[in-house]
Tab-separated table of C-alpha atoms in Angstrom:
chain	number	residue	atom	x	y	z
E	1	MET	CA	108.716	123.948	109.299
E	2	SER	CA	108.323	123.408	105.551
E	3	HIS	CA	107.922	126.340	103.215
E	4	VAL	CA	105.509	126.574	100.346
E	5	VAL	CA	106.446	127.484	96.798
E	6	THR	CA	104.749	130.798	96.018
E	7	PRO	CA	104.509	132.387	92.577
E	8	SER	CA	106.362	135.659	92.219
E	9	THR	CA	104.206	136.432	89.222
E	10	PRO	CA	100.808	135.130	88.243
E	11	GLY	CA	101.309	131.666	86.871
E	12	GLY	CA	104.709	131.229	88.532
E	13	ALA	CA	103.857	128.097	90.537
E	14	HIS	CA	102.748	124.779	89.143
E	15	LEU	CA	101.132	121.694	90.603
E	16	ALA	CA	103.112	118.456	90.609
E	17	ARG	CA	103.581	117.395	86.989
E	18	ASN	CA	102.989	113.847	85.755
E	19	SER	CA	101.577	112.795	89.131
E	20	ILE	CA	98.505	110.855	88.028
E	21	GLY	CA	97.396	108.748	85.100
E	22	LEU	CA	94.117	107.674	83.548
E	23	VAL	CA	93.091	105.278	86.328
E	24	HIS	CA	93.667	107.787	89.142
E	25	ILE	CA	91.589	110.442	87.390
E	26	ILE	CA	88.732	107.993	86.819
E	27	PHE	CA	88.870	107.108	90.518
E	28	PHE	CA	88.552	110.792	91.410
E	29	VAL	CA	85.568	111.302	89.171
E	30	VAL	CA	83.632	108.127	89.959
E	31	ALA	CA	84.341	108.523	93.696
E	32	ALA	CA	82.896	112.055	93.501
E	33	ALA	CA	79.769	110.526	91.981
E	34	ALA	CA	79.637	108.302	95.120
E	35	PRO	CA	78.132	105.177	93.475
E	36	LEU	CA	76.774	103.604	96.643
E	37	THR	CA	75.294	106.869	97.914
E	38	ALA	CA	73.748	107.713	94.543
E	39	VAL	CA	72.228	104.267	94.013
E	40	VAL	CA	70.980	103.728	97.554
E	41	GLY	CA	69.881	107.341	98.045
E	42	ALA	CA	69.062	109.306	94.910
E	43	SER	CA	67.674	106.461	92.813
E	44	THR	CA	65.231	105.453	95.557
E	45	VAL	CA	63.638	108.906	95.547
E	46	ALA	CA	63.547	108.847	91.736
E	47	PHE	CA	61.716	105.501	91.869
E	48	ALA	CA	59.195	106.826	94.370
E	49	PHE	CA	58.384	110.226	92.887
E	50	GLY	CA	59.614	109.922	89.309
E	51	ASN	CA	58.908	107.485	86.505
E	52	GLY	CA	59.112	104.339	88.678
E	53	PRO	CA	60.364	101.369	86.634
E	54	GLY	CA	61.694	103.800	84.005
E	55	VAL	CA	64.476	105.126	86.266
E	56	PRO	CA	67.169	102.929	84.612
E	57	GLY	CA	66.196	104.465	81.283
E	58	ALA	CA	66.429	107.937	82.850
E	59	PHE	CA	70.042	107.185	83.805
E	60	VAL	CA	70.737	106.188	80.211
E	61	LEU	CA	69.211	109.455	78.957
E	62	ALA	CA	71.316	111.507	81.380
E	63	GLY	CA	74.396	109.536	80.369
E	64	LEU	CA	73.725	110.242	76.691
E	65	LEU	CA	73.367	113.956	77.464
E	66	TYR	CA	76.729	114.007	79.220
E	67	LEU	CA	78.398	111.952	76.492
E	68	ILE	CA	77.206	114.592	74.036
E	69	PHE	CA	78.589	117.298	76.343
E	70	ALA	CA	81.847	115.363	76.733
E	71	ALA	CA	82.535	115.435	72.987
E	72	GLY	CA	83.129	119.182	72.811
E	73	PHE	CA	84.464	119.318	76.361
E	74	SER	CA	87.153	116.734	75.578
E	75	ALA	CA	88.055	118.406	72.301
E	76	MET	CA	88.533	121.767	74.004
E	77	SER	CA	90.571	120.173	76.812
E	78	ARG	CA	93.259	119.413	74.211
E	79	HIS	CA	93.691	123.150	73.649
E	80	VAL	CA	92.794	124.653	77.034
E	81	GLY	CA	94.462	123.226	80.145
E	82	GLY	CA	95.191	124.072	83.757
E	83	ALA	CA	93.683	123.642	87.195
E	84	GLY	CA	91.000	126.276	86.463
E	85	ALA	CA	89.024	123.843	84.286
E	86	PHE	CA	85.543	125.329	83.744
E	87	TYR	CA	86.802	128.810	84.622
E	88	THR	CA	89.535	128.638	81.996
E	89	PHE	CA	87.222	127.064	79.407
E	90	ILE	CA	84.615	129.805	79.797
E	91	ALA	CA	87.194	132.617	79.872
E	92	GLN	CA	88.821	131.337	76.689
E	93	GLY	CA	85.515	130.718	74.922
E	94	ILE	CA	83.146	133.501	75.992
E	95	GLY	CA	85.437	136.032	77.639
E	96	ARG	CA	87.051	136.918	80.945
E	97	PRO	CA	83.931	138.338	82.669
E	98	ALA	CA	81.969	135.171	81.887
E	99	GLY	CA	84.952	133.103	83.042
E	100	VAL	CA	85.008	134.826	86.428
E	101	ALA	CA	81.239	134.375	86.654
E	102	GLY	CA	81.665	130.659	85.970
E	103	ALA	CA	84.416	130.442	88.570
E	104	MET	CA	82.244	132.043	91.246
E	105	ILE	CA	79.320	129.719	90.471
E	106	ALA	CA	81.672	126.711	90.474
E	107	LEU	CA	83.033	127.682	93.895
E	108	LEU	CA	79.467	128.034	95.185
E	109	THR	CA	78.513	124.677	93.667
E	110	TYR	CA	81.388	122.576	94.945
E	111	THR	CA	81.369	124.209	98.388
E	112	ALA	CA	77.643	123.472	98.661
E	113	VAL	CA	77.931	119.847	97.580
E	114	GLN	CA	80.919	119.147	99.799
E	115	SER	CA	79.223	120.691	102.841
E	116	ALA	CA	76.129	118.618	102.045
E	117	VAL	CA	78.231	115.450	101.966
E	118	TYR	CA	79.925	116.339	105.267
E	119	ALA	CA	76.475	116.681	106.870
E	120	LEU	CA	75.301	113.342	105.492
E	121	PHE	CA	78.524	111.679	106.650
E	122	GLY	CA	77.834	113.026	110.139
E	123	VAL	CA	74.277	111.683	110.118
E	124	PHE	CA	75.220	108.138	109.142
E	125	SER	CA	78.319	108.087	111.362
E	126	ALA	CA	76.352	109.226	114.426
E	127	ALA	CA	73.773	106.487	113.820
E	128	ALA	CA	76.402	103.795	113.221
E	129	PHE	CA	78.563	104.575	116.242
E	130	ALA	CA	75.591	105.173	118.545
E	131	GLY	CA	74.777	101.511	117.999
E	132	LEU	CA	78.278	100.705	119.241
E	133	GLY	CA	77.856	102.787	122.378
E	134	LEU	CA	79.601	105.953	121.167
E	135	ASP	CA	76.814	108.528	121.101
E	136	LEU	CA	78.137	111.842	119.753
E	137	PRO	CA	76.436	114.685	117.839
E	138	TRP	CA	76.501	114.399	114.046
E	139	TYR	CA	78.691	117.474	113.640
E	140	VAL	CA	81.521	115.901	115.653
E	141	TRP	CA	81.815	113.226	112.966
E	142	SER	CA	81.434	115.772	110.160
E	143	LEU	CA	84.216	117.995	111.494
E	144	SER	CA	86.433	114.976	112.182
E	145	ALA	CA	86.053	113.947	108.543
E	146	LEU	CA	86.852	117.505	107.491
E	147	VAL	CA	90.146	117.417	109.399
E	148	ALA	CA	91.104	113.999	108.015
E	149	ILE	CA	90.282	115.074	104.464
E	150	HIS	CA	92.270	118.285	104.887
E	151	LEU	CA	95.342	116.287	105.900
E	152	ALA	CA	94.904	113.866	102.998
E	153	GLY	CA	94.545	116.784	100.585
E	154	ARG	CA	97.971	118.138	101.588
E	155	ARG	CA	99.656	115.038	100.210
E	156	ASN	CA	100.549	114.390	96.593
E	157	ILE	CA	97.441	113.976	94.435
E	158	ALA	CA	98.248	110.295	93.863
E	159	PHE	CA	97.754	109.679	97.609
E	160	SER	CA	94.137	110.825	97.409
E	161	GLY	CA	93.755	108.888	94.165
E	162	THR	CA	94.747	105.673	95.936
E	163	ILE	CA	92.218	106.231	98.750
E	164	LEU	CA	89.492	107.016	96.238
E	165	GLY	CA	90.358	103.982	94.151
E	166	ILE	CA	89.995	101.635	97.117
E	167	ALA	CA	86.692	103.253	98.103
E	168	MET	CA	85.288	103.092	94.575
E	169	ILE	CA	86.244	99.449	94.067
E	170	LEU	CA	84.638	98.375	97.359
E	171	GLU	CA	81.454	100.362	96.658
E	172	VAL	CA	81.097	98.914	93.197
E	173	LEU	CA	81.839	95.378	94.368
E	174	VAL	CA	79.154	95.303	97.055
E	175	LEU	CA	76.515	96.593	94.650
E	176	LEU	CA	77.646	94.177	91.944
E	177	MET	CA	77.282	91.346	94.450
E	178	LEU	CA	73.675	92.372	95.040
E	179	ASN	CA	72.987	92.806	91.321
E	180	VAL	CA	74.477	89.438	90.386
E	181	ALA	CA	72.692	87.683	93.240
E	182	ILE	CA	69.375	89.059	92.005
E	183	LEU	CA	70.175	87.781	88.511
E	184	LEU	CA	71.202	84.344	89.780
E	185	GLN	CA	67.974	83.895	91.683
E	186	GLY	CA	66.008	84.631	88.529
E	187	GLY	CA	64.877	88.145	89.399
E	188	GLY	CA	61.714	88.664	91.424
E	189	PRO	CA	58.022	87.851	91.238
E	190	GLU	CA	57.719	89.126	87.665
E	191	GLY	CA	60.873	87.509	86.306
E	192	PHE	CA	63.189	89.425	83.966
E	193	SER	CA	62.158	92.281	81.742
E	194	LEU	CA	63.846	95.059	79.755
E	195	SER	CA	60.740	97.238	80.002
E	196	SER	CA	62.703	99.767	82.104
E	197	PHE	CA	64.368	100.926	78.883
E	198	ALA	CA	61.190	100.957	76.750
E	199	PRO	CA	60.185	104.476	75.599
E	200	ALA	CA	56.621	103.990	76.848
E	201	VAL	CA	57.939	103.317	80.362
E	202	VAL	CA	60.748	105.889	80.397
E	203	PHE	CA	58.898	108.818	78.818
E	204	THR	CA	56.077	109.174	81.335
E	205	PRO	CA	55.013	112.333	83.218
E	206	GLY	CA	57.327	111.348	86.080
E	207	LEU	CA	60.454	111.477	83.884
E	208	ALA	CA	61.026	115.166	84.640
E	209	VAL	CA	61.097	114.483	88.374
E	210	ALA	CA	63.337	111.429	87.957
E	211	LEU	CA	65.834	113.418	85.874
E	212	VAL	CA	66.162	115.971	88.669
E	213	PHE	CA	67.675	113.289	90.905
E	214	VAL	CA	69.430	111.374	88.145
E	215	ILE	CA	71.323	114.416	86.829
E	216	GLY	CA	72.421	115.227	90.376
E	217	SER	CA	74.071	111.801	90.526
E	218	PHE	CA	76.511	112.811	87.769
E	219	ILE	CA	77.994	115.811	89.603
E	220	GLY	CA	81.772	115.582	89.537
E	221	PHE	CA	82.440	113.865	86.198
E	222	GLU	CA	83.561	117.182	84.725
E	223	ALA	CA	86.459	117.322	87.202
E	224	THR	CA	88.664	115.396	84.753
E	225	ALA	CA	89.898	118.647	83.205
E	226	ILE	CA	90.864	120.078	86.599
E	227	PHE	CA	93.677	117.526	86.868
E	228	GLY	CA	95.079	118.251	83.403
E	229	GLU	CA	98.089	120.058	84.842
E	230	GLU	CA	99.008	117.048	86.998
E	231	ALA	CA	98.128	114.305	84.508
E	232	ARG	CA	100.549	112.296	82.436
E	233	ASP	CA	100.029	113.017	78.721
E	234	PRO	CA	96.940	115.195	79.379
E	235	ASP	CA	95.995	115.544	75.686
E	236	ARG	CA	95.165	111.853	75.660
E	237	THR	CA	94.458	111.181	79.327
E	238	ILE	CA	91.793	113.849	79.966
E	239	PRO	CA	89.487	112.983	77.018
E	240	ARG	CA	89.805	109.267	77.734
E	241	ALA	CA	89.122	109.778	81.437
E	242	THR	CA	86.065	111.915	80.667
E	243	TYR	CA	84.484	109.380	78.326
E	244	ALA	CA	85.404	106.446	80.566
E	245	ALA	CA	83.953	108.130	83.655
E	246	VAL	CA	80.642	109.002	81.990
E	247	LEU	CA	80.293	105.525	80.478
E	248	LEU	CA	81.146	103.787	83.768
E	249	ILE	CA	78.753	105.925	85.806
E	250	THR	CA	75.945	105.514	83.294
E	251	ALA	CA	76.350	101.767	82.832
E	252	PHE	CA	76.724	101.042	86.531
E	253	TYR	CA	73.779	103.177	87.645
E	254	ALA	CA	71.530	101.839	84.875
E	255	PHE	CA	72.466	98.233	85.659
E	256	SER	CA	72.077	98.601	89.434
E	257	THR	CA	68.688	100.304	89.192
E	258	TRP	CA	67.515	97.783	86.583
E	259	ALA	CA	68.489	94.917	88.891
E	260	ILE	CA	66.496	96.329	91.818
E	261	VAL	CA	63.491	96.782	89.507
E	262	GLN	CA	63.747	93.076	88.658
E	263	TYR	CA	63.868	92.172	92.346
E	264	TYR	CA	60.651	93.994	93.278
E	265	GLY	CA	58.998	93.797	89.861
E	266	PRO	CA	58.290	96.668	87.433
E	267	SER	CA	54.702	96.977	88.628
E	268	GLN	CA	55.712	97.134	92.312
E	269	ILE	CA	58.969	99.104	92.398
E	270	GLN	CA	57.346	102.525	92.764
E	271	ARG	CA	55.185	101.458	95.698
E	272	ALA	CA	58.119	99.635	97.320
E	273	ALA	CA	60.214	102.789	97.077
E	274	GLU	CA	57.437	105.000	98.454
E	275	THR	CA	57.080	102.798	101.535
E	276	GLY	CA	60.818	102.151	101.982
E	277	LEU	CA	62.758	105.225	100.914
E	278	GLU	CA	65.613	104.437	103.307
E	279	THR	CA	65.466	100.640	103.155
E	280	LEU	CA	64.736	99.695	99.528
E	281	TYR	CA	68.213	98.325	98.759
E	282	PHE	CA	68.992	97.158	102.283
E	283	THR	CA	65.849	95.010	102.386
E	284	ALA	CA	66.801	93.383	99.098
E	285	ALA	CA	70.397	92.819	100.263
E	286	ARG	CA	69.287	91.199	103.516
E	287	GLN	CA	66.944	88.792	101.735
E	288	VAL	CA	69.262	87.981	98.822
E	289	LEU	CA	72.713	88.043	100.451
E	290	GLY	CA	72.093	87.894	104.196
E	291	ASP	CA	72.390	90.173	107.237
E	292	TRP	CA	76.151	90.527	106.811
E	293	SER	CA	75.635	92.441	103.550
E	294	VAL	CA	73.563	95.117	105.267
E	295	ALA	CA	76.303	95.749	107.824
E	296	LEU	CA	78.861	95.875	105.004
E	297	MET	CA	76.763	98.272	102.943
E	298	ASN	CA	76.285	100.580	105.927
E	299	GLY	CA	80.036	100.642	106.521
E	300	LEU	CA	80.836	101.232	102.866
E	301	LEU	CA	78.244	104.006	102.760
E	302	LEU	CA	80.432	105.943	105.206
E	303	LEU	CA	83.490	105.219	103.084
E	304	SER	CA	81.568	106.337	99.991
E	305	LEU	CA	80.694	109.672	101.588
E	306	PHE	CA	84.260	110.186	102.837
E	307	ALA	CA	85.644	109.493	99.362
E	308	CYS	CA	83.101	111.821	97.796
E	309	ALA	CA	84.059	114.672	100.155
E	310	LEU	CA	87.776	114.027	99.529
E	311	SER	CA	87.255	114.193	95.783
E	312	PHE	CA	85.401	117.506	95.971
E	313	HIS	CA	88.036	118.823	98.391
E	314	ASN	CA	90.709	118.235	95.755
E	315	THR	CA	88.512	119.795	93.088
E	316	LEU	CA	87.923	122.958	95.120
E	317	ASN	CA	91.602	123.173	96.057
E	318	ARG	CA	92.518	123.449	92.416
E	319	TYR	CA	89.911	126.101	91.693
E	320	PHE	CA	91.201	128.252	94.568
E	321	PHE	CA	94.771	127.546	93.438
E	322	ALA	CA	94.080	128.618	89.843
E	323	LEU	CA	92.325	131.811	90.915
E	324	GLY	CA	95.086	132.641	93.395
E	325	ARG	CA	97.848	131.929	90.898
E	326	GLU	CA	96.311	134.439	88.502
E	327	GLY	CA	95.820	137.035	91.233
E	328	LEU	CA	92.013	137.008	91.073
E	329	LEU	CA	91.957	135.866	94.713
E	330	TRP	CA	94.629	136.168	97.418
E	331	ARG	CA	97.867	135.429	95.562
E	332	ASN	CA	99.213	133.079	98.236
E	333	LEU	CA	96.488	130.624	97.238
E	334	GLY	CA	98.660	129.932	94.203
E	335	SER	CA	101.367	128.359	96.386
E	336	VAL	CA	102.225	124.658	96.408
E	337	HIS	CA	103.732	122.233	98.902
E	338	PRO	CA	107.501	121.913	98.267
E	339	ARG	CA	107.501	118.114	98.421
E	340	HIS	CA	103.990	117.024	97.438
E	341	GLY	CA	103.259	119.723	94.857
E	342	SER	CA	99.761	120.111	96.312
E	343	PRO	CA	97.875	123.435	96.624
E	344	VAL	CA	98.553	123.764	100.340
E	345	ALA	CA	97.254	127.295	101.003
E	346	ALA	CA	94.184	126.689	98.844
E	347	GLY	CA	93.523	123.535	100.873
E	348	LYS	CA	93.477	125.535	104.109
E	349	LEU	CA	90.993	128.016	102.691
E	350	GLN	CA	88.830	125.252	101.272
E	351	SER	CA	88.595	123.398	104.589
E	352	LEU	CA	87.933	126.644	106.441
E	353	SER	CA	85.182	127.612	103.996
E	354	SER	CA	83.398	124.272	104.509
E	355	ALA	CA	83.579	124.730	108.283
E	356	VAL	CA	82.183	128.258	107.942
E	357	VAL	CA	79.267	127.006	105.832
E	358	LEU	CA	78.417	124.300	108.377
E	359	ALA	CA	78.829	126.549	111.441
E	360	PRO	CA	75.530	128.508	111.302
E	361	PHE	CA	73.555	125.336	110.614
E	362	ILE	CA	75.169	123.726	113.653
E	363	LEU	CA	74.629	126.772	115.876
E	364	PHE	CA	70.942	127.048	114.968
E	365	GLY	CA	70.331	123.300	115.308
E	366	ALA	CA	69.317	122.689	111.674
E	367	ASP	CA	68.450	119.127	110.714
E	368	PRO	CA	71.567	117.747	108.994
E	369	TYR	CA	69.603	115.643	106.519
E	370	ALA	CA	66.334	117.491	105.871
E	371	VAL	CA	67.941	120.929	105.737
E	372	ILE	CA	71.717	120.913	105.271
E	373	PHE	CA	72.092	117.948	102.915
E	374	SER	CA	68.841	118.420	101.009
E	375	TRP	CA	69.047	122.187	100.558
E	376	LEU	CA	72.727	122.339	99.666
E	377	SER	CA	72.396	119.407	97.244
E	378	GLY	CA	69.624	121.238	95.400
E	379	LEU	CA	71.741	124.373	95.201
E	380	ALA	CA	74.685	122.340	93.886
E	381	VAL	CA	72.657	120.732	91.088
E	382	LEU	CA	71.464	124.149	89.897
E	383	GLY	CA	74.988	125.535	90.111
E	384	ILE	CA	76.685	122.764	88.159
E	385	LEU	CA	74.050	122.912	85.411
E	386	ALA	CA	74.553	126.684	85.111
E	387	VAL	CA	78.315	126.240	84.722
E	388	GLN	CA	77.908	123.409	82.207
E	389	ILE	CA	75.572	125.598	80.143
E	390	LEU	CA	78.264	128.300	80.055
E	391	VAL	CA	80.901	125.713	79.093
E	392	SER	CA	78.749	124.426	76.203
E	393	LEU	CA	78.416	127.961	74.884
E	394	ALA	CA	82.153	128.527	75.418
E	395	ILE	CA	83.007	125.444	73.332
E	396	ILE	CA	80.906	126.691	70.421
E	397	LEU	CA	82.426	130.191	70.492
E	398	TYR	CA	85.986	128.970	71.044
E	399	PHE	CA	86.053	126.718	68.002
E	400	ARG	CA	84.381	129.367	65.829
E	401	ARG	CA	87.551	131.433	66.309
E	402	GLN	CA	90.053	128.574	66.093
E	403	HIS	CA	91.431	127.383	62.788
E	404	GLY	CA	93.776	124.568	61.898
E	405	HIS	CA	92.451	122.070	64.442
E	406	ASP	CA	91.532	118.517	63.472
E	407	HIS	CA	88.048	118.388	65.053
E	408	SER	CA	84.899	117.990	62.967
E	409	ARG	CA	81.920	120.376	63.078
E	410	LEU	CA	79.973	117.565	64.685
E	411	VAL	CA	82.264	117.804	67.737
E	412	THR	CA	82.774	121.578	67.753
E	413	LEU	CA	79.263	122.758	66.889
E	414	VAL	CA	76.453	120.218	66.509
E	415	LEU	CA	76.997	118.248	69.709
E	416	PRO	CA	77.765	121.324	71.867
E	417	VAL	CA	74.519	122.928	70.632
E	418	LEU	CA	72.599	119.770	71.564
E	419	ALA	CA	74.320	119.767	74.970
E	420	LEU	CA	73.415	123.424	75.455
E	421	ILE	CA	69.744	122.700	74.718
E	422	GLY	CA	69.682	119.588	76.919
E	423	LEU	CA	71.416	121.223	79.885
E	424	GLY	CA	69.221	124.299	79.566
E	425	GLY	CA	66.161	122.071	79.689
E	426	ALA	CA	67.579	120.266	82.730
E	427	PHE	CA	68.079	123.614	84.514
E	428	VAL	CA	64.416	124.462	83.894
E	429	LEU	CA	63.313	121.012	85.135
E	430	VAL	CA	65.343	121.287	88.331
E	431	THR	CA	64.023	124.789	88.972
E	432	ALA	CA	60.433	123.621	88.468
E	433	HIS	CA	60.842	120.652	90.829
E	434	LEU	CA	63.221	122.172	93.375
E	435	ASP	CA	60.761	121.464	96.182
E	436	LEU	CA	60.991	117.720	95.509
E	437	LEU	CA	64.770	117.785	95.192
E	438	THR	CA	65.228	119.658	98.485
E	439	GLY	CA	62.156	118.425	100.336
E	440	SER	CA	61.226	122.037	101.093
E	441	ASP	CA	59.110	124.835	99.658
E	442	SER	CA	60.893	127.467	101.726
E	443	PRO	CA	61.161	130.907	100.056
E	444	LEU	CA	64.922	130.643	100.552
E	445	VAL	CA	65.016	127.400	98.571
E	446	ARG	CA	62.827	128.856	95.828
E	447	ALA	CA	65.338	131.690	95.552
E	448	PHE	CA	68.241	129.322	94.743
E	449	PRO	CA	68.045	129.858	90.945
E	450	LEU	CA	68.191	133.618	91.566
E	451	LEU	CA	71.126	133.121	93.939
E	452	VAL	CA	73.067	131.237	91.251
E	453	LEU	CA	72.397	133.998	88.729
E	454	LEU	CA	73.357	136.727	91.230
E	455	VAL	CA	76.636	134.971	92.045
E	456	GLY	CA	77.390	134.814	88.327
E	457	LEU	CA	76.507	138.493	87.929
E	458	GLY	CA	78.802	139.282	90.858
E	459	GLY	CA	81.617	137.538	88.983
E	460	VAL	CA	80.968	139.652	85.888
E	461	LEU	CA	81.007	142.883	87.957
E	462	LEU	CA	84.230	141.796	89.683
E	463	ALA	CA	85.890	141.183	86.323
E	464	ARG	CA	84.773	144.587	85.047
E	465	ARG	CA	86.143	146.261	88.167
E	466	ILE	CA	89.503	144.523	87.670
E	467	GLN	CA	89.483	145.584	84.024
E	468	ARG	CA	89.105	149.245	85.027
E	469	HIS	CA	91.508	149.334	87.961
E	470	GLN	CA	93.997	146.513	87.255
E	471	PRO	CA	94.251	146.107	83.474
E	472	GLU	CA	97.433	144.005	83.666
E	473	LEU	CA	95.744	141.543	86.027
E	474	TYR	CA	92.646	141.483	83.824
E	475	ALA	CA	94.726	140.619	80.762
E	476	ASN	CA	96.119	137.633	82.663
E	477	LEU	CA	92.745	136.143	83.659
E	478	GLY	CA	91.846	132.767	82.192
E	479	ARG	CA	95.356	131.976	81.043
E	480	VAL	CA	96.065	128.568	79.560
E	481	PHE	CA	98.721	126.640	81.480
E	482	GLY	CA	100.520	123.848	79.689
């Protein structure tokens, strides 16, 4: 039996150094964004209930917001490193209580989104294999994926990076095939038009609703900083990976949604989406590429969801690892695999926590799509926006105290303030349209914003309790690991 490497003091164990480079990190981030799932799923709802033909422009707006956020985020990543990512950023910028609050919200967010993806994977897998004569409940497929992802997460981080790279390339290729085919056939009944990016089309009353779904499609890009401890030359790799990931996600989503608008026509896309929420892209693929493309897209959709769950699994592992290494959670969580350098104990807890989240839904027979996926996705969007708001504030405060750095005020103040305003506005928009995002007006769903705030408050109270009773541990919280 292999033994894990456990820290004798907080910060005594480290993840595998120099394990991944720029390309692997981009694969992690873009795979977490799940291009095929986001385009086929989220964008269709945005077309139907949002600003219709202006959805491509909404993706550009969201991309600009996150590029603005990335400026300060990347600058701070050169000074603040480690697997704690957002937790460490907030602790270093605002203070330890806020850092613990951010960590608790981040754990809630990533656990929610991963559990949502597991449920969706189960839904599509059950449908696909039922057609092949293997009729099993959705949760059998979800739990099988959980086990497979747990085993993959135990390996060196580059192993997961390879899987995610293959998945991302295949997802992007099949959508590019559809996009290019639409272009080659001359578009649709209305020809080609760039009206989807015109202000009059983008800035309509439906933009707020569209942004709710569009912003959710970017969840995961911020994970670049989490891998700083394992990256080669992190001072250069992390900023480059962050910018590259945001640009790739924005350009690909904007191009793919613009192409489908051309296929149906700007004046018809909203109605087509309303009447074909689940078939909008598949109908176009069948008519433009042939029946084989629909079968391929369905298969790659499963791969997309698996890759997405694997990416979030690795993200959560490193949060648990960082908190365990510092002693904020069970210290053994800060242990690593002796050969792979992976957070092995944190991986066990992460997989167990996802199973625990899914268990009550399974026992009470909740609908895996309408309830588990939809509700948990809505909670995750609120959670990630709350953490990003804290990070924007942390960047501003951190650089106010730092002297001798080579960053301009544009990067350390102006852009972070703009990001803070934009993300705050996005949080308000999501809260106002949470019923559309989740497909439910349940009192429990309406309480999600309060839940996020209460989890953050719980983190602050926990930090204060540690400060009173364990001052040495408190002084160690939010450490920067080089």
